[in-house]
CSV table of C-alpha atoms in Angstrom, one decimal:
chain,number,residue,atom,x,y,z
A,12,MET,CA,-8.2,13.7,-0.4
A,13,SER,CA,-8.6,10.0,-0.7
A,14,ILE,CA,-9.4,8.4,-4.1
A,15,SER,CA,-10.4,4.8,-4.1
A,16,LEU,CA,-9.8,2.8,-7.3
A,17,ARG,CA,-11.1,-0.7,-7.6
A,18,ARG,CA,-9.3,-2.9,-10.1
A,19,SER,CA,-11.4,-4.9,-12.6
A,20,GLU,CA,-10.4,-8.3,-13.8
A,21,PRO,CA,-11.3,-10.1,-17.1
A,22,PRO,CA,-14.3,-12.3,-16.7
A,23,CYS,CA,-12.3,-15.4,-17.3
A,24,SER,CA,-9.7,-14.6,-14.7
A,25,PRO,CA,-10.0,-16.3,-11.3
A,26,ARG,CA,-10.4,-13.9,-8.3
A,27,ARG,CA,-7.4,-14.0,-6.1
A,28,ILE,CA,-7.7,-13.6,-2.4
A,29,PHE,CA,-4.9,-13.4,0.1
A,30,VAL,CA,-5.6,-14.7,3.6
A,31,LEU,CA,-3.1,-13.6,6.2
A,32,SER,CA,-2.9,-15.2,9.6
A,33,GLY,CA,-1.7,-13.9,13.0
A,34,GLY,CA,1.8,-14.7,14.1
A,35,ALA,CA,3.4,-11.7,15.8
A,36,ALA,CA,7.1,-11.4,14.8
A,37,ARG,CA,6.6,-14.2,12.3
A,38,GLY,CA,4.3,-11.9,10.3
A,39,ALA,CA,7.3,-11.0,8.2
A,40,VAL,CA,7.0,-14.4,6.4
A,41,GLU,CA,3.7,-13.1,5.0
A,42,VAL,CA,5.4,-10.1,3.6
A,43,GLY,CA,8.1,-12.2,1.9
A,44,MET,CA,5.3,-14.4,0.4
A,45,MET,CA,3.5,-11.4,-1.0
A,46,GLN,CA,6.7,-10.0,-2.5
A,47,THR,CA,7.3,-13.1,-4.6
A,48,LEU,CA,3.6,-13.6,-5.5
A,49,ILE,CA,3.0,-10.0,-6.6
A,50,GLU,CA,6.3,-9.6,-8.4
A,51,ALA,CA,5.3,-12.8,-10.3
A,52,GLY,CA,2.0,-11.2,-11.3
A,53,VAL,CA,-0.2,-12.9,-8.7
A,54,VAL,CA,-1.9,-9.7,-7.4
A,55,PRO,CA,-4.7,-9.9,-4.8
A,56,ASP,CA,-8.2,-8.8,-5.7
A,57,ALA,CA,-9.0,-8.9,-2.0
A,58,LEU,CA,-7.3,-9.6,1.3
A,59,VAL,CA,-8.4,-11.0,4.7
A,60,GLY,CA,-6.2,-10.6,7.8
A,61,THR,CA,-6.2,-11.2,11.5
A,62,SER,CA,-3.8,-9.6,14.1
A,63,VAL,CA,-0.5,-8.8,12.5
A,64,GLY,CA,-1.9,-10.2,9.2
A,65,ALA,CA,-4.6,-7.6,9.3
A,66,LEU,CA,-1.9,-4.9,9.5
A,67,ASN,CA,0.0,-6.4,6.5
A,68,ALA,CA,-3.2,-6.8,4.6
A,69,ALA,CA,-4.3,-3.2,5.2
A,70,PHE,CA,-0.9,-1.9,4.2
A,71,VAL,CA,-0.9,-3.8,0.9
A,72,GLY,CA,-4.6,-3.2,0.3
A,73,PHE,CA,-3.9,0.5,0.0
A,74,ARG,CA,-2.1,-0.2,-3.3
A,75,PRO,CA,-1.4,-3.8,-4.1
A,76,ASP,CA,1.8,-3.6,-6.2
A,77,ALA,CA,5.4,-4.6,-6.0
A,78,ALA,CA,6.6,-1.2,-4.8
A,79,ARG,CA,4.1,-1.1,-1.9
A,80,VAL,CA,5.0,-4.6,-0.6
A,81,ARG,CA,8.7,-3.7,-1.0
A,82,GLU,CA,8.1,-0.7,1.3
A,83,LEU,CA,6.3,-3.0,3.7
A,84,ALA,CA,9.3,-5.3,3.8
A,85,GLU,CA,11.6,-2.3,4.5
A,86,ARG,CA,9.4,-1.2,7.4
A,87,TRP,CA,9.5,-4.8,8.9
A,88,VAL,CA,13.3,-4.8,8.7
A,89,ARG,CA,13.5,-1.6,10.8
A,90,LEU,CA,10.9,-2.8,13.3
A,91,SER,CA,11.9,-3.8,16.8
A,92,GLY,CA,10.0,-5.5,19.6
A,93,ARG,CA,10.3,-2.4,21.9
A,94,GLU,CA,8.3,-0.4,19.4
A,95,ILE,CA,5.3,-2.6,20.2
A,96,PHE,CA,6.1,-4.0,23.7
A,97,PRO,CA,8.0,-1.2,25.4
A,98,ASP,CA,7.0,-2.2,28.9
A,99,GLY,CA,9.5,-4.1,31.0
A,100,PRO,CA,8.6,-6.4,33.9
A,101,LEU,CA,8.2,-3.6,36.5
A,102,ARG,CA,5.8,-1.6,34.3
A,103,MET,CA,3.8,-4.7,33.5
A,104,ALA,CA,3.6,-5.4,37.2
A,105,GLY,CA,2.5,-1.8,37.8
A,106,HIS,CA,-0.5,-2.3,35.4
A,107,LEU,CA,-1.6,-5.3,37.4
A,108,LEU,CA,-1.2,-3.5,40.7
A,109,ARG,CA,-3.3,-0.7,39.4
A,110,GLY,CA,-6.1,-3.1,38.5
A,111,HIS,CA,-5.6,-2.9,34.7
A,112,PRO,CA,-6.8,-5.9,32.8
A,113,TYR,CA,-3.7,-5.9,30.6
A,114,LEU,CA,0.1,-5.9,30.8
A,115,CYS,CA,1.2,-3.5,28.1
A,116,ASP,CA,0.3,0.1,27.2
A,117,PRO,CA,-1.4,0.0,23.8
A,118,GLY,CA,-0.1,3.5,22.9
A,119,PRO,CA,3.1,2.5,21.1
A,120,LEU,CA,1.2,-0.1,19.0
A,121,GLY,CA,-1.5,2.4,18.1
A,122,ARG,CA,1.1,5.0,17.0
A,123,LEU,CA,2.8,2.3,14.9
A,124,ILE,CA,-0.5,1.5,13.2
A,125,GLU,CA,-1.2,5.2,12.5
A,126,GLY,CA,2.2,5.5,10.9
A,127,TRP,CA,1.7,2.5,8.7
A,128,VAL,CA,-1.8,3.1,7.3
A,129,PRO,CA,-2.3,6.3,5.2
A,130,GLU,CA,-6.1,5.7,4.8
A,131,PRO,CA,-8.3,6.3,7.8
A,132,ARG,CA,-11.3,4.2,6.6
A,133,LEU,CA,-11.2,0.5,5.8
A,134,GLU,CA,-13.8,0.7,3.1
A,135,ARG,CA,-11.7,3.3,1.1
A,136,LEU,CA,-8.7,1.0,0.5
A,137,ALA,CA,-8.0,0.2,-3.2
A,138,VAL,CA,-9.1,-3.4,-2.9
A,139,PRO,CA,-11.5,-5.0,-0.4
A,140,VAL,CA,-9.9,-5.9,2.9
A,141,ARG,CA,-11.5,-7.8,5.8
A,142,VAL,CA,-10.1,-7.2,9.3
A,143,VAL,CA,-10.8,-10.0,11.8
A,144,THR,CA,-11.6,-9.3,15.5
A,145,THR,CA,-13.1,-11.3,18.3
A,146,PRO,CA,-16.1,-9.7,20.0
A,147,LEU,CA,-16.2,-10.7,23.7
A,148,GLY,CA,-19.5,-12.3,24.5
A,149,SER,CA,-19.9,-13.7,21.0
A,150,ALA,CA,-19.2,-17.3,19.7
A,151,THR,CA,-17.9,-16.2,16.3
A,152,ALA,CA,-15.3,-13.9,14.8
A,153,SER,CA,-16.2,-10.5,13.2
A,154,TYR,CA,-15.1,-9.9,9.7
A,155,HIS,CA,-15.1,-6.1,9.2
A,156,ASP,CA,-15.4,-4.5,5.8
A,157,SER,CA,-15.7,-0.9,6.9
A,158,GLY,CA,-14.9,1.3,9.9
A,159,ASP,CA,-12.1,3.3,11.4
A,160,LEU,CA,-9.0,1.5,10.3
A,161,VAL,CA,-6.7,2.3,13.2
A,162,SER,CA,-9.3,1.1,15.8
A,163,LEU,CA,-10.0,-2.1,13.8
A,164,LEU,CA,-6.3,-3.0,13.5
A,165,LEU,CA,-5.7,-2.2,17.2
A,166,ALA,CA,-8.6,-4.5,18.1
A,167,SER,CA,-7.4,-7.2,15.8
A,168,ALA,CA,-4.0,-7.2,17.5
A,169,ALA,CA,-5.3,-6.8,21.1
A,170,VAL,CA,-3.9,-10.1,22.5
A,171,PRO,CA,-6.1,-10.8,25.6
A,172,GLY,CA,-4.3,-9.9,28.8
A,173,VAL,CA,-1.4,-8.3,26.9
A,174,PHE,CA,-3.3,-5.3,25.5
A,175,PRO,CA,-6.7,-3.9,26.5
A,176,ALA,CA,-9.8,-4.8,24.5
A,177,VAL,CA,-10.9,-2.2,22.0
A,178,SER,CA,-14.6,-1.0,22.0
A,179,LEU,CA,-16.2,-1.1,18.6
A,180,ALA,CA,-19.8,-0.3,17.7
A,181,ASP,CA,-22.0,-3.2,16.7
A,182,ALA,CA,-24.8,-3.1,14.0
A,183,GLU,CA,-27.2,-1.5,16.6
A,184,GLY,CA,-24.6,1.1,17.6
A,185,ALA,CA,-23.9,-0.5,21.0
A,186,SER,CA,-20.3,-0.5,22.2
A,187,VAL,CA,-18.8,-4.0,22.3
A,188,PRO,CA,-15.2,-4.9,23.5
A,189,HIS,CA,-13.2,-6.7,20.9
A,190,VAL,CA,-9.9,-8.6,21.2
A,191,ASP,CA,-7.3,-10.2,18.9
A,192,GLY,CA,-8.9,-11.8,15.9
A,193,GLY,CA,-6.8,-14.9,16.3
A,194,VAL,CA,-8.8,-15.9,19.4
A,195,ALA,CA,-11.8,-16.7,17.1
A,196,ASP,CA,-10.1,-17.2,13.7
A,197,LEU,CA,-6.3,-17.3,13.6
A,198,VAL,CA,-6.1,-18.4,10.0
A,199,PRO,CA,-9.2,-16.5,8.7
A,200,VAL,CA,-10.1,-18.5,5.5
A,201,ALA,CA,-13.7,-18.2,6.6
A,202,GLY,CA,-13.4,-14.4,6.1
A,203,ALA,CA,-13.0,-14.9,2.4
A,204,ARG,CA,-16.4,-16.6,2.1
A,205,ASP,CA,-18.3,-13.4,1.0
A,206,LEU,CA,-15.4,-12.4,-1.3
A,207,VAL,CA,-15.6,-15.5,-3.4
A,208,PRO,CA,-17.7,-14.7,-6.5
A,209,LEU,CA,-20.7,-16.8,-7.2
A,210,VAL,CA,-20.9,-16.0,-10.9
A,211,GLY,CA,-18.8,-14.0,-13.3
A,212,SER,CA,-20.0,-11.1,-15.4
A,213,SER,CA,-21.0,-13.5,-18.2
A,214,GLY,CA,-23.3,-15.5,-15.8
A,215,SER,CA,-21.0,-18.5,-15.6
A,216,MET,CA,-19.3,-19.8,-12.5
A,217,ARG,CA,-16.1,-17.7,-11.8
A,218,ALA,CA,-13.2,-19.5,-10.1
A,219,ALA,CA,-11.4,-18.2,-7.1
A,220,GLU,CA,-7.9,-18.8,-5.9
A,221,ILE,CA,-7.2,-18.3,-2.2
A,222,TYR,CA,-3.6,-17.9,-1.0
A,223,VAL,CA,-3.3,-18.7,2.7
A,224,LEU,CA,-0.2,-16.9,3.9
A,225,ASP,CA,0.3,-18.8,7.2
A,226,ALA,CA,2.6,-17.2,9.8
A,227,THR,CA,1.3,-19.1,12.7
A,228,VAL,CA,3.7,-20.8,15.1
A,229,PRO,CA,4.1,-24.5,14.3
A,230,ALA,CA,3.4,-26.8,17.2
A,231,ARG,CA,6.2,-26.6,19.7
A,232,VAL,CA,6.7,-27.2,23.4
A,233,PRO,CA,6.4,-23.6,24.9
A,234,ARG,CA,9.2,-22.5,27.2
A,235,ALA,CA,6.8,-20.3,29.1
A,236,ARG,CA,9.2,-17.4,29.5
A,237,THR,CA,6.7,-14.5,29.4
A,238,PRO,CA,3.0,-14.1,29.8
A,239,ILE,CA,2.7,-13.0,26.2
A,240,GLU,CA,4.3,-16.3,25.0
A,241,ILE,CA,1.9,-18.3,27.2
A,242,VAL,CA,-1.1,-16.5,25.7
A,243,VAL,CA,0.1,-16.9,22.1
A,244,ALA,CA,1.0,-20.6,22.7
A,245,SER,CA,-2.4,-21.2,24.2
A,246,LEU,CA,-4.2,-19.6,21.3
A,247,GLY,CA,-2.2,-21.7,18.9
A,248,VAL,CA,-3.3,-24.9,20.6
A,249,ALA,CA,-6.9,-23.8,20.5
A,250,THR,CA,-6.9,-22.8,16.9
A,251,ARG,CA,-4.8,-25.5,15.2
A,252,VAL,CA,-7.6,-28.0,15.7
A,253,ARG,CA,-10.1,-26.0,13.5
A,254,PRO,CA,-10.9,-27.5,10.1
A,255,MET,CA,-10.5,-25.6,6.9
A,256,PRO,CA,-13.9,-24.3,5.8
A,257,ASP,CA,-15.4,-25.6,2.6
A,258,LEU,CA,-15.8,-22.6,0.2
A,259,GLY,CA,-17.1,-24.6,-2.8
A,260,PRO,CA,-15.9,-26.5,-5.8
A,261,SER,CA,-14.8,-23.4,-7.8
A,262,VAL,CA,-12.3,-22.4,-5.1
A,263,VAL,CA,-8.7,-23.5,-5.1
A,264,VAL,CA,-6.8,-23.0,-1.9
A,265,HIS,CA,-3.0,-22.7,-1.8
A,266,HIS,CA,-1.7,-23.0,1.8
A,267,LEU,CA,1.8,-21.5,2.2
A,268,THR,CA,3.8,-22.2,5.4
A,269,THR,CA,7.4,-21.9,6.4
A,270,SER,CA,9.8,-23.7,8.8
A,271,ASP,CA,10.0,-22.5,12.4
A,272,LEU,CA,13.1,-20.5,13.5
A,273,GLY,CA,12.2,-21.0,17.1
A,274,THR,CA,12.1,-17.3,17.8
A,275,ARG,CA,10.1,-15.7,20.6
A,276,MET,CA,7.0,-13.9,19.4
A,277,ARG,CA,8.4,-10.5,20.4
A,278,ASP,CA,11.8,-11.1,18.8
A,279,PHE,CA,12.1,-9.2,15.6
A,280,SER,CA,15.9,-9.7,15.3
A,281,ARG,CA,15.5,-12.4,12.6
A,282,THR,CA,13.0,-10.5,10.4
A,283,ALA,CA,15.3,-10.7,7.3
A,284,GLU,CA,15.4,-14.5,7.7
A,285,HIS,CA,11.6,-14.6,8.0
A,286,LEU,CA,11.2,-12.5,4.9
A,287,ALA,CA,13.5,-14.9,3.0
A,288,LEU,CA,11.6,-18.0,4.2
A,289,GLY,CA,8.3,-16.4,3.0
A,290,ARG,CA,9.9,-15.6,-0.4
A,291,ARG,CA,11.1,-19.1,-0.8
A,292,ALA,CA,7.8,-20.7,0.2
A,293,ALA,CA,6.0,-18.6,-2.5
A,294,ALA,CA,8.7,-19.3,-5.1
A,295,ASP,CA,8.3,-23.1,-4.4
A,296,LEU,CA,4.5,-22.8,-4.9
A,297,LEU,CA,4.8,-20.9,-8.2
A,298,ASP,CA,7.4,-23.4,-9.4
A,299,HIS,CA,5.0,-26.3,-8.9
A,300,THR,CA,1.8,-24.7,-10.2
A,301,SER,CA,0.6,-23.0,-13.3
A,302,THR,CA,-0.6,-20.0,-11.4
A,303,SER,CA,2.3,-17.7,-12.2
A,304,PRO,CA,2.4,-16.0,-15.6
A,305,ALA,CA,6.2,-16.1,-15.3
A,306,ARG,CA,6.3,-19.9,-14.9
A,307,ALA,CA,5.6,-20.9,-18.5
A,308,THR,CA,8.3,-18.6,-19.9
A,309,ASP,CA,11.0,-18.6,-17.2
A,310,ARG,CA,10.9,-21.3,-14.6
A,311,GLY,CA,14.6,-20.7,-13.9
A,312,TRP,CA,13.9,-17.2,-12.8
A,313,LEU,CA,11.6,-18.5,-10.1
A,314,ARG,CA,14.2,-21.0,-8.9
A,315,ARG,CA,16.8,-18.3,-8.7
A,316,LEU,CA,14.4,-16.2,-6.7
A,317,GLY,CA,13.9,-19.0,-4.3
A,318,ARG,CA,17.6,-19.6,-3.8
A,319,ALA,CA,18.3,-15.8,-3.4
A,320,ALA,CA,15.9,-15.7,-0.6
């Protein structure tokens, strides 16, 4: 049996929303960022995620606490690229010869998602989570707040040409193919728009803080070693030129990024380093803002945390 508990915040407290980008193997930096933020008392009231960020968001949205995000980090450390992309060059070529519009069998990715999310329905998670997908034939992204969670996450990570599109029902019940949410919104700040409160319970304007946990690949000259890397690099070029949406005067946006280790998008061998980079980025943010309840009483603790990462 599933029990959904929605946390309530004091009316004077800003609503905190975590926005998680796509980024394939670099998605581990988001986990490191969440570890530091949540351990410091910055707990999300809602999350928005695209592609790998959607999987991280759904995992934490089930129970947004330090123990849960620690478990997510442990899963990332054990993760290997072959669990998601098991097909070698011959099998990829076989898909093309058989007329498949994709290079990789989505079965392993689907099984991984099933093993990571204990709740079958998106709307039953403990805090609101928006999963971003790109409906083919549409000019905008879809920000899902309900539905079969495994299907939504599989669609959100369905890199075009790498994995097959996933059919999802639209508002009229028609089946529409959806692909990776990063095609339409790689850093889905726009998905937080309906999560920003207009007024608090007292009738006054309630502030919101958005934490953008950005795992996207910084601009780099692609080496073009695999079709997957070509697709990801192309998506990165297309999405980096998009402006940050204006969410109103009561919204403060914290944009967290990390340095680039230069790893391939299927290379999970440096996950521990990515986790550490994420923890350090969040510690630096907390050390330079008044967001963290720990900052006023123990700034040295945050600095030690950043160095330990």
